[in-house]
PDB file of C-alpha atoms in Angstrom:
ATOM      1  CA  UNK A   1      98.556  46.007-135.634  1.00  0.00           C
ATOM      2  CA  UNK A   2      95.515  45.142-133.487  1.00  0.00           C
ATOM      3  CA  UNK A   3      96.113  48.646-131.832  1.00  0.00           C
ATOM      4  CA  UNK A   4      96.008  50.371-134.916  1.00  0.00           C
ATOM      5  CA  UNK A   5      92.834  48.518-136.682  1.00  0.00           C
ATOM      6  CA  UNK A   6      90.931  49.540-133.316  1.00  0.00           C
ATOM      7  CA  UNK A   7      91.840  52.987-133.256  1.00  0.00           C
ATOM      8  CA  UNK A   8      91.139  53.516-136.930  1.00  0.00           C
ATOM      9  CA  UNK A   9      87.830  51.868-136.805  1.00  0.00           C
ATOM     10  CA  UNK A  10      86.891  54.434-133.911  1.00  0.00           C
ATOM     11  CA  UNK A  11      87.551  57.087-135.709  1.00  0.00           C
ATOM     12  CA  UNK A  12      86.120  56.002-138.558  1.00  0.00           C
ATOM     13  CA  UNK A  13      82.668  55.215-136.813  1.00  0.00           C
ATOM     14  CA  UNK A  14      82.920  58.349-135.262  1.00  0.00           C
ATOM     15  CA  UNK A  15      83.253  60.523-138.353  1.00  0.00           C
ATOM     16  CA  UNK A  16      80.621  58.090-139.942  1.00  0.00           C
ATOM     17  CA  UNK A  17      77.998  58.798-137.151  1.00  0.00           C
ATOM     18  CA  UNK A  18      78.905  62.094-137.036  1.00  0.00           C
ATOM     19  CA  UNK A  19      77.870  62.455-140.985  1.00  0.00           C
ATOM     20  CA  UNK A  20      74.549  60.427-140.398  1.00  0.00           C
ATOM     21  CA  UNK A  21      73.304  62.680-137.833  1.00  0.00           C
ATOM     22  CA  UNK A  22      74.459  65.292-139.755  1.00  0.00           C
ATOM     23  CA  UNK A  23      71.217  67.418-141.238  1.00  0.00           C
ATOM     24  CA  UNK A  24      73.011  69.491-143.512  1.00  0.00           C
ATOM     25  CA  UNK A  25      74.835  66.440-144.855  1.00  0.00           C
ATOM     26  CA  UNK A  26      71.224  65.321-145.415  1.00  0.00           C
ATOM     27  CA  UNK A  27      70.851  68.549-147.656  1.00  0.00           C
ATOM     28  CA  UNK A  28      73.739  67.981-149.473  1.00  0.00           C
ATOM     29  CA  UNK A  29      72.633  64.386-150.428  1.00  0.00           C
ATOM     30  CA  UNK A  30      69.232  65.310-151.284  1.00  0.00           C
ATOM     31  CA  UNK A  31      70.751  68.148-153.611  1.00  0.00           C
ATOM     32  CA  UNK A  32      72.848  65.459-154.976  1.00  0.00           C
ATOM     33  CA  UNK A  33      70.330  63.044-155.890  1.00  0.00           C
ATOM     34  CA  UNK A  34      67.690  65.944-157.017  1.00  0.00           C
ATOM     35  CA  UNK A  35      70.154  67.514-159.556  1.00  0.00           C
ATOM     36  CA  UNK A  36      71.404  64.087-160.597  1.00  0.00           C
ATOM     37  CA  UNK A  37      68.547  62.513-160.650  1.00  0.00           C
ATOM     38  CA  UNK A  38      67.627  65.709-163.301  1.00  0.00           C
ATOM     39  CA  UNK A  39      70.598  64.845-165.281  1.00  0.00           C
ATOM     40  CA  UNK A  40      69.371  61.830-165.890  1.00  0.00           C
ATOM     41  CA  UNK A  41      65.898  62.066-167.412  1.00  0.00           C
ATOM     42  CA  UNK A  42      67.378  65.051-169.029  1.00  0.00           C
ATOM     43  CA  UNK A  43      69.532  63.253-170.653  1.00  0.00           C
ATOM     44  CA  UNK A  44      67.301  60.318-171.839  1.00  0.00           C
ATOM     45  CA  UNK A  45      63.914  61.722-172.150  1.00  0.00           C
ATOM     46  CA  UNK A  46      64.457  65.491-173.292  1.00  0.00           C
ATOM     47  CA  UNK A  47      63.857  66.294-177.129  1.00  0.00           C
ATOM     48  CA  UNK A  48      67.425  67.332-176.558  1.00  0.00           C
ATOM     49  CA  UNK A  49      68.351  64.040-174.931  1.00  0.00           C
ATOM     50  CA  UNK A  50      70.056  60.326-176.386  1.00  0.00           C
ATOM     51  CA  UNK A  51      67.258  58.458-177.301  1.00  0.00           C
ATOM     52  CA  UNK A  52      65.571  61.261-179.525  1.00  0.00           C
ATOM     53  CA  UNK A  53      68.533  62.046-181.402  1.00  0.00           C
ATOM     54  CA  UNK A  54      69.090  58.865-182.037  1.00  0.00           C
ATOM     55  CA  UNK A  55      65.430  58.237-182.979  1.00  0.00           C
ATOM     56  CA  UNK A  56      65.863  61.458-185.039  1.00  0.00           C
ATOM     57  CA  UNK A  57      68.674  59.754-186.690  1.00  0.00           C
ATOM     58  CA  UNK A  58      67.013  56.480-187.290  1.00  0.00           C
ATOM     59  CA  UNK A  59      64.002  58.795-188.721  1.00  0.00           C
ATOM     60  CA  UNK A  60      65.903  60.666-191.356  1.00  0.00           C
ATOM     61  CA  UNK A  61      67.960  57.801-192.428  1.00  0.00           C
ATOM     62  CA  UNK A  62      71.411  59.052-191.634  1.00  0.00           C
ATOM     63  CA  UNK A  63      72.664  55.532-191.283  1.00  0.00           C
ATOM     64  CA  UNK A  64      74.901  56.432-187.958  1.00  0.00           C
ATOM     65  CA  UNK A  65      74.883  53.868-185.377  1.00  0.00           C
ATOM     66  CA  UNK A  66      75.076  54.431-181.659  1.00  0.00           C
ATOM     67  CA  UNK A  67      75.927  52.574-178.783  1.00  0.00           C
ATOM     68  CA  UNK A  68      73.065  54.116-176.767  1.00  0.00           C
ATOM     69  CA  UNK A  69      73.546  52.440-172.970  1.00  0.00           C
ATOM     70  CA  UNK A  70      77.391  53.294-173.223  1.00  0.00           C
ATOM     71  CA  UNK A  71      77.059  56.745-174.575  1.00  0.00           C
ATOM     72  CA  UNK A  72      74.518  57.378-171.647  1.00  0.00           C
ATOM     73  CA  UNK A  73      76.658  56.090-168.951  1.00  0.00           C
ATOM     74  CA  UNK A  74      79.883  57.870-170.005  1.00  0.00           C
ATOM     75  CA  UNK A  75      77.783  60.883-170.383  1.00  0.00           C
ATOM     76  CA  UNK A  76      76.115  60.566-167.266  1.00  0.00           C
ATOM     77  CA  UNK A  77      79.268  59.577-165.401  1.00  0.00           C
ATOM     78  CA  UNK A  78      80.859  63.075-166.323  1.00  0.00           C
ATOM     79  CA  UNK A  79      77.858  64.796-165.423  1.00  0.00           C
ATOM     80  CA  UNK A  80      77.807  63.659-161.932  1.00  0.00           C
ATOM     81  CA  UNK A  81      81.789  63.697-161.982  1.00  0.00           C
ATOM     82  CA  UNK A  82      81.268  67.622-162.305  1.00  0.00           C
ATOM     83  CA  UNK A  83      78.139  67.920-160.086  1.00  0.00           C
ATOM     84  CA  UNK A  84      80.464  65.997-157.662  1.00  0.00           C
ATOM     85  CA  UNK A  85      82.983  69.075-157.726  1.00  0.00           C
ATOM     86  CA  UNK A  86      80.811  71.077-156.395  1.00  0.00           C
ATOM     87  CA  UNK A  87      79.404  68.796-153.890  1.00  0.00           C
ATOM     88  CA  UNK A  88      82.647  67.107-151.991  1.00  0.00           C
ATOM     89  CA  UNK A  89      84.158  70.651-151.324  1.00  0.00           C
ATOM     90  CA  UNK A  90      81.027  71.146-148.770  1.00  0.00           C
ATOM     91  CA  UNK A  91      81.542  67.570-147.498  1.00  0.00           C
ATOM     92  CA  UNK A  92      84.948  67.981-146.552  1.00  0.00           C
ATOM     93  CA  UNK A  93      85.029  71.503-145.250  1.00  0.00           C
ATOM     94  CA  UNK A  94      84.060  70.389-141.485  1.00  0.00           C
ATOM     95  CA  UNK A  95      86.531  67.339-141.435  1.00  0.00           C
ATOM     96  CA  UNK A  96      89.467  69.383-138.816  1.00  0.00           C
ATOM     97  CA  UNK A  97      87.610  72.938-139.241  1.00  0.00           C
ATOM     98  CA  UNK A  98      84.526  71.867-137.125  1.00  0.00           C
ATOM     99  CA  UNK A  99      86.869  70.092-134.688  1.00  0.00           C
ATOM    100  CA  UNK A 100      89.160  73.470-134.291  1.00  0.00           C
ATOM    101  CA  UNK A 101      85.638  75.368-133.666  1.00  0.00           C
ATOM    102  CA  UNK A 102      84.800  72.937-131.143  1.00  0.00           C
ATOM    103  CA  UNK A 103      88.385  72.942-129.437  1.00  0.00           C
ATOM    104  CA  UNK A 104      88.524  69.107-129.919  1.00  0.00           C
ATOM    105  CA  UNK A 105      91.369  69.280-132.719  1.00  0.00           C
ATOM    106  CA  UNK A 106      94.109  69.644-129.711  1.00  0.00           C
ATOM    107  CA  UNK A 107      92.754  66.732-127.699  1.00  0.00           C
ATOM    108  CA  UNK A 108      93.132  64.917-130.836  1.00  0.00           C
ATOM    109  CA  UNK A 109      96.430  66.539-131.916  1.00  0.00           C
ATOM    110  CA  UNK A 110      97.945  66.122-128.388  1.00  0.00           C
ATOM    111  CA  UNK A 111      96.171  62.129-128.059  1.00  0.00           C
ATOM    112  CA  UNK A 112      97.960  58.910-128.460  1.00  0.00           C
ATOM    113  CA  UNK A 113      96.922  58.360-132.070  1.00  0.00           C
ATOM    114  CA  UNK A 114      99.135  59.237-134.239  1.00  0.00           C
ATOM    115  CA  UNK A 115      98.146  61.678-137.323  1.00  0.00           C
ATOM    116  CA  UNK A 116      97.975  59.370-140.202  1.00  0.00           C
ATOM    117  CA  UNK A 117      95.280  57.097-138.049  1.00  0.00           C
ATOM    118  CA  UNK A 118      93.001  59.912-137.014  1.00  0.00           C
ATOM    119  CA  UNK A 119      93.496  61.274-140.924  1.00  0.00           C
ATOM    120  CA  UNK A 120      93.298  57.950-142.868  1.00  0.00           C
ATOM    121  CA  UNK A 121      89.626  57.392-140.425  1.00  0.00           C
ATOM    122  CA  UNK A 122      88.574  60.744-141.593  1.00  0.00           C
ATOM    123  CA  UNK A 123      88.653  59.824-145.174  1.00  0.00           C
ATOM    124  CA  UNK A 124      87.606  57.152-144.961  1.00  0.00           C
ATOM    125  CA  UNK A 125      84.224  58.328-143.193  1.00  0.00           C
ATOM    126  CA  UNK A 126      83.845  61.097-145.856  1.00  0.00           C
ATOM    127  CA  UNK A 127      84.225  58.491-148.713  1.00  0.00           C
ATOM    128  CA  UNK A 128      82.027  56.094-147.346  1.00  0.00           C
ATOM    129  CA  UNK A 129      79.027  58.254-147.368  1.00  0.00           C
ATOM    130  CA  UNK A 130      79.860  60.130-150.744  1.00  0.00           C
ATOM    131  CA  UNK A 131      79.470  56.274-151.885  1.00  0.00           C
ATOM    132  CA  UNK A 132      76.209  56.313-150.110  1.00  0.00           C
ATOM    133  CA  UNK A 133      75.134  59.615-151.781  1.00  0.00           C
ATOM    134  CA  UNK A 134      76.104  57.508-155.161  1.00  0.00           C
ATOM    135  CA  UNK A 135      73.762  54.615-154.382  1.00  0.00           C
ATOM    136  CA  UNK A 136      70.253  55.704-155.304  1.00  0.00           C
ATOM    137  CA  UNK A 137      71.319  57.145-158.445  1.00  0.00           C
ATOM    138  CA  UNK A 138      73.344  53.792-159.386  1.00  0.00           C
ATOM    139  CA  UNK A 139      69.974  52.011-158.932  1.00  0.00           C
ATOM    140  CA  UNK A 140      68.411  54.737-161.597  1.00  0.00           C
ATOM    141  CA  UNK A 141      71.229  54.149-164.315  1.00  0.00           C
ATOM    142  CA  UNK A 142      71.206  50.168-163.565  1.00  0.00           C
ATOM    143  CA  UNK A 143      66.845  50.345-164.284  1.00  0.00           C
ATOM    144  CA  UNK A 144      67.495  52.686-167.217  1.00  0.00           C
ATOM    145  CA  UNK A 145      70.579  50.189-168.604  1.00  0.00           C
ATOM    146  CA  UNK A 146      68.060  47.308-168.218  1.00  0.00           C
ATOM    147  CA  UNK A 147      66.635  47.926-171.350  1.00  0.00           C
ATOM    148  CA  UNK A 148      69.593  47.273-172.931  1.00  0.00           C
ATOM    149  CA  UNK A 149      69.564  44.514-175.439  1.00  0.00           C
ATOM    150  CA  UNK A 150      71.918  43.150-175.723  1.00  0.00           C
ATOM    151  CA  UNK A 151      73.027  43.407-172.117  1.00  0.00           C
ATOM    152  CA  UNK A 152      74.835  46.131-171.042  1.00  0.00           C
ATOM    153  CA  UNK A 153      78.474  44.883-169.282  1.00  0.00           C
ATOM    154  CA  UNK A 154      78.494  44.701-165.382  1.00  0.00           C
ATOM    155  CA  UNK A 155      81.991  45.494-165.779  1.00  0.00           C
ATOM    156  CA  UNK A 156      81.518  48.406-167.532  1.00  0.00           C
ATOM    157  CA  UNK A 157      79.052  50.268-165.365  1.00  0.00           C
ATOM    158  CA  UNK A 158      81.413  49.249-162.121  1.00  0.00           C
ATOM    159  CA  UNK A 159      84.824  50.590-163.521  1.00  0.00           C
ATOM    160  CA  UNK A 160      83.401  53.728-164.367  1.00  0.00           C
ATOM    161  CA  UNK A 161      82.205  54.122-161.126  1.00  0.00           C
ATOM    162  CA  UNK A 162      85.230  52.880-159.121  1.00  0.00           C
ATOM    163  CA  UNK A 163      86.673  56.094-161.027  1.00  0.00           C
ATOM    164  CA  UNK A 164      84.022  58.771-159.738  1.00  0.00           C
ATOM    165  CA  UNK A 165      84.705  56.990-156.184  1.00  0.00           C
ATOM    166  CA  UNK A 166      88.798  57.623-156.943  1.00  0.00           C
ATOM    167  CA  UNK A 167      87.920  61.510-158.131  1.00  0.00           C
ATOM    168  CA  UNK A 168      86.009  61.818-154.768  1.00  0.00           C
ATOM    169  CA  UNK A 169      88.520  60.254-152.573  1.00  0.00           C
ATOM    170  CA  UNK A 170      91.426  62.500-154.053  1.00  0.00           C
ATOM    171  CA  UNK A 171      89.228  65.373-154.195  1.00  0.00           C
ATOM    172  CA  UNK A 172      87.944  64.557-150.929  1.00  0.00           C
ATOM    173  CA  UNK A 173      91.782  63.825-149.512  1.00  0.00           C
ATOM    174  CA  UNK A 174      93.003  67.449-150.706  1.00  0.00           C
ATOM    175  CA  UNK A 175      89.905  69.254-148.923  1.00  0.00           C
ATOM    176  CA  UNK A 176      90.749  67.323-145.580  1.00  0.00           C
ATOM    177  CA  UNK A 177      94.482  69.416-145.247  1.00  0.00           C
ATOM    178  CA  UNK A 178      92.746  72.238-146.635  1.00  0.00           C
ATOM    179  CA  UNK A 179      90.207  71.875-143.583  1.00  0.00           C
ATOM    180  CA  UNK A 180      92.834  71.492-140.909  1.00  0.00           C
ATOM    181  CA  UNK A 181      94.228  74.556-141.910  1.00  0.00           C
ATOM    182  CA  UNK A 182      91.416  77.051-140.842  1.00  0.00           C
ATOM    183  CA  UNK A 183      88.417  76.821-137.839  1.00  0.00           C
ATOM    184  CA  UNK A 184      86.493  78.352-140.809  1.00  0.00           C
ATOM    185  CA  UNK A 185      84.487  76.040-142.641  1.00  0.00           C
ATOM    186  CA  UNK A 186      83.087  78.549-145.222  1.00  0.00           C
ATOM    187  CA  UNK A 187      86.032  79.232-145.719  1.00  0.00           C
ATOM    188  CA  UNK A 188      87.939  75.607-146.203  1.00  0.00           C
ATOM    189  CA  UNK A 189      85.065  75.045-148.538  1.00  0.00           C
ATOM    190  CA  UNK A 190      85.672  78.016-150.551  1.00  0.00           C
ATOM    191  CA  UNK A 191      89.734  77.023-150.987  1.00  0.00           C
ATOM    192  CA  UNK A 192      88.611  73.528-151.915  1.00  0.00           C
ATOM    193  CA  UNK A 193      86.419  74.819-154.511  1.00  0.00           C
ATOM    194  CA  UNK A 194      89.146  76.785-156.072  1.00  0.00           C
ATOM    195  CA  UNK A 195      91.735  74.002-155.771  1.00  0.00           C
ATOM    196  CA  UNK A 196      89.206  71.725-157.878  1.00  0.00           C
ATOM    197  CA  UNK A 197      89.075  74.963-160.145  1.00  0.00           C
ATOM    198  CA  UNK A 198      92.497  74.560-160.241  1.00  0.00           C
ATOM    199  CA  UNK A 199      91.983  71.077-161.593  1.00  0.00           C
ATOM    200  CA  UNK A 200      89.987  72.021-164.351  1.00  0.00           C
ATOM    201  CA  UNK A 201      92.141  74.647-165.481  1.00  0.00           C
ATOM    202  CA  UNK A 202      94.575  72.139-165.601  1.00  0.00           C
ATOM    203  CA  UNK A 203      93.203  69.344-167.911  1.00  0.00           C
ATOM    204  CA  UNK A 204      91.882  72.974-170.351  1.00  0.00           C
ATOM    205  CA  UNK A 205      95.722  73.705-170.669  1.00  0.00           C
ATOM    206  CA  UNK A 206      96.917  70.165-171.235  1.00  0.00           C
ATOM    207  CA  UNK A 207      94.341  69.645-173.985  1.00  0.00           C
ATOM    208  CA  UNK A 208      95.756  73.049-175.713  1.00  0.00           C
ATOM    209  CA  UNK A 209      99.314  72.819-174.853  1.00  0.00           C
ATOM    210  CA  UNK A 210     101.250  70.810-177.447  1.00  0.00           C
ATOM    211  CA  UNK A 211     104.253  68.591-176.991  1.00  0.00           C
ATOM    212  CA  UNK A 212     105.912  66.778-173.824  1.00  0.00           C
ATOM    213  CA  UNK A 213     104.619  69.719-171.358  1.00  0.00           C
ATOM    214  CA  UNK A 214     101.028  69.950-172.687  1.00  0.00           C
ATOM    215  CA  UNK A 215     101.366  65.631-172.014  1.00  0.00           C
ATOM    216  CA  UNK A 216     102.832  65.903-169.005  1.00  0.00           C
ATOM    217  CA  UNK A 217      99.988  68.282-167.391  1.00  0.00           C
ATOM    218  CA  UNK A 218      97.435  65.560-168.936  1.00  0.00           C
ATOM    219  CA  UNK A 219      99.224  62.603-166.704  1.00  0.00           C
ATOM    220  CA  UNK A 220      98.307  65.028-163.886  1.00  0.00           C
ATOM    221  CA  UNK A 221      95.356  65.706-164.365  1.00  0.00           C
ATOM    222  CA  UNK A 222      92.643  63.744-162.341  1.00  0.00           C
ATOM    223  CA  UNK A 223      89.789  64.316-165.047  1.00  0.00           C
ATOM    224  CA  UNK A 224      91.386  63.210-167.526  1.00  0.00           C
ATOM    225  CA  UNK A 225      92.186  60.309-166.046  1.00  0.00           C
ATOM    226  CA  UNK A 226      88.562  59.811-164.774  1.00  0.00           C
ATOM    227  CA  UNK A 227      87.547  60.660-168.532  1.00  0.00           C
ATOM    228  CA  UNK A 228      89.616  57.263-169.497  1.00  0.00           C
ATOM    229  CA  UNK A 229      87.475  55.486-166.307  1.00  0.00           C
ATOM    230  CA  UNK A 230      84.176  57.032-167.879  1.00  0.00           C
ATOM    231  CA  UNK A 231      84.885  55.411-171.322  1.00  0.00           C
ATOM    232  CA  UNK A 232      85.901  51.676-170.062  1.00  0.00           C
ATOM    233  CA  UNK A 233      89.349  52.283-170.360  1.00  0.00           C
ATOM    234  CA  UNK A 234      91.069  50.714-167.089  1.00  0.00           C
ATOM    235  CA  UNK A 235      94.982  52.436-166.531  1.00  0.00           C
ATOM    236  CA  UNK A 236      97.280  51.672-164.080  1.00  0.00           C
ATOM    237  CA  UNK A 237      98.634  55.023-164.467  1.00  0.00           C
ATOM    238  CA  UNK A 238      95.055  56.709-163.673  1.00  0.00           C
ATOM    239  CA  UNK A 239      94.984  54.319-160.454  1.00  0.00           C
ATOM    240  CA  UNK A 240      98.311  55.329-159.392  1.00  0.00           C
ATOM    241  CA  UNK A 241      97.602  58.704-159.566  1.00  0.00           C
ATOM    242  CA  UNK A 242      94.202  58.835-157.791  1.00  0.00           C
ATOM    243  CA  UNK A 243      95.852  56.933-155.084  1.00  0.00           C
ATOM    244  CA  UNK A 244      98.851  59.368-155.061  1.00  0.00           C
ATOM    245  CA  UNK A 245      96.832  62.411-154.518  1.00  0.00           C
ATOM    246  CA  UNK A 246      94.779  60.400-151.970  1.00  0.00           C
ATOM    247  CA  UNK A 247      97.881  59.738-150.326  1.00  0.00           C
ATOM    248  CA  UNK A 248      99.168  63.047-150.346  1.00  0.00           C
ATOM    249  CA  UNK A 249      96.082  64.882-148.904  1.00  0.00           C
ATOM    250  CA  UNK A 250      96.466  62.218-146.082  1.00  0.00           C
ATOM    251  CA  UNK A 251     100.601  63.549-145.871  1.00  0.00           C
ATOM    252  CA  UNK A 252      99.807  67.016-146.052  1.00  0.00           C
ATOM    253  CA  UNK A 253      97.022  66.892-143.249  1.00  0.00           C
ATOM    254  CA  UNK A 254      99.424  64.329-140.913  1.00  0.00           C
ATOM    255  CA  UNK A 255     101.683  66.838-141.086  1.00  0.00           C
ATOM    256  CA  UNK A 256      99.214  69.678-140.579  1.00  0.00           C
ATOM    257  CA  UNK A 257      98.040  68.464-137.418  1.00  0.00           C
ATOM    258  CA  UNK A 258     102.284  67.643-136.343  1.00  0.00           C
ATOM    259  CA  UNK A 259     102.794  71.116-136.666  1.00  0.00           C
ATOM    260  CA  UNK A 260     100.073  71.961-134.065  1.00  0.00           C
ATOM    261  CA  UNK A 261     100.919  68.899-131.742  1.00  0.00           C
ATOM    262  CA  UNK A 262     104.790  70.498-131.832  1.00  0.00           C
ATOM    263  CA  UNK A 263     103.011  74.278-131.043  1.00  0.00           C
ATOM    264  CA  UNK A 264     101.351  72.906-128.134  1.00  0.00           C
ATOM    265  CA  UNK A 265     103.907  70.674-126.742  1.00  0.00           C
TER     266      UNK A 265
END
């Protein structure tokens, strides 16, 4: 066991590091945080945005009532959940591709650590600096909840981002195998793209499609679930199912990276 915490930390601090030092990971994040960072003052302060349709409201005496600080975060949440989309398929593109450029992906393939360690460090290097990416906009949404009165919930705000962190890590997870299948990282970014396209189309025909098939789809679909995550609804279900795409992006990759151990043997 002490074995297997070691080598997984290694890898882990190597993928980390190799993110950090990383310039055009810098790019990404700074994208990231520029176009959310947009979202969110265009989404309070526009003439367009919450608070002046609700002041509109309050103006012409329609009576409605909003829950403005929970409206803005589940809003918000979905923005960056779809801003994300576009963003993790770039992150994970050089996870095996780069190493298969750089003729380290035998040495790994062909090394005493088995598959699932060298996978499972991977990921969890990727995720941990997509959650670093999420940090400085968490601190904008925490000032602009401040003016809540009353107080908006902690608990709240933290589920619904435990569920962008689960859409990233699954997202994240599927983009890994889809990385150790090429040396071309344009190209593993492309496929991930279109496998979160995929996604989407997914939840569109689930919401359309009527009866046990059209329900079915929904179960699968990862934005839904992250919808009910968004909206302060915590489901096992949802949980399971992050994890079991998680888990099989780490499968699929494991035995990516057998099938070129067994070539070289």
């Amino acid at each position: 066991m002490k074995t297997f915490i070691a080598n997984l930390l290694a890898i882990y601090q190597r993928e980390l590091q190799s993110y950090f030092k990383s310039p055009f990971a810098y790019v990404i994040a700074v994208v990231f945080w520029l176009i959310g960072g947009l979202f969110l003052i265009v989404l309070l302060l526009s003439p367009e945005g919450i608070i002046a349709q609700v002041s509109a409201s309050d103006q012409l005496g329609l009576g409605q009532t909003y829950d403005v600080p929970y409206e803005f975060l589940k809003i918000y949440l979905n923005l960056l959940g779809s801003l994300s989309m576009f963003v993790l398929p770039m992150l994970s593109m050089g996870l095996y591709a780069e190493e298969r450029k750089q003729g380290t992906l035998e040495l790994l393939a062909t090394s005493p650590l088995t598959n699932w360690v060298v996978a499972l460090g991977k990921l969890l290097g990727v995720v941990t600096f997509y959650s670093a990416m999420l940090v400085p906009l968490m601190g904008l949404e925490l000032i602009a909840l401040s003016a809540s009165d009353p107080v908006f919930p902690l608990s709240l705000f933290l589920l619904g981002h435990l569920g962008l962190l689960l859409l990233g890590a699954s997202t994240l997870a599927l983009g890994m195998f889809i990385s150790s299948l090429s040396d071309s990282t344009v190209l593993a970014a492309v496929m991930t793209f279109g496998v979160v396209l995929l996604l989407w189309v997914v939840d569109a025909i689930a919401t359309v499609l009527p009866g046990p098939f059209g329900l079915s789809l929904s179960h699968l679909s990862l934005l839904t679930h992250f919808t009910d995550f968004t909206e302060g609804v915590f489901d096992t279900s949802g949980l399971i199912l992050f994890l079991s795409y998680s888990v099989l992006g780490l499968y699929l990759t494991a035995q990516s990276i057998d099938t070129l151990r067994f070539q070289r043997s």
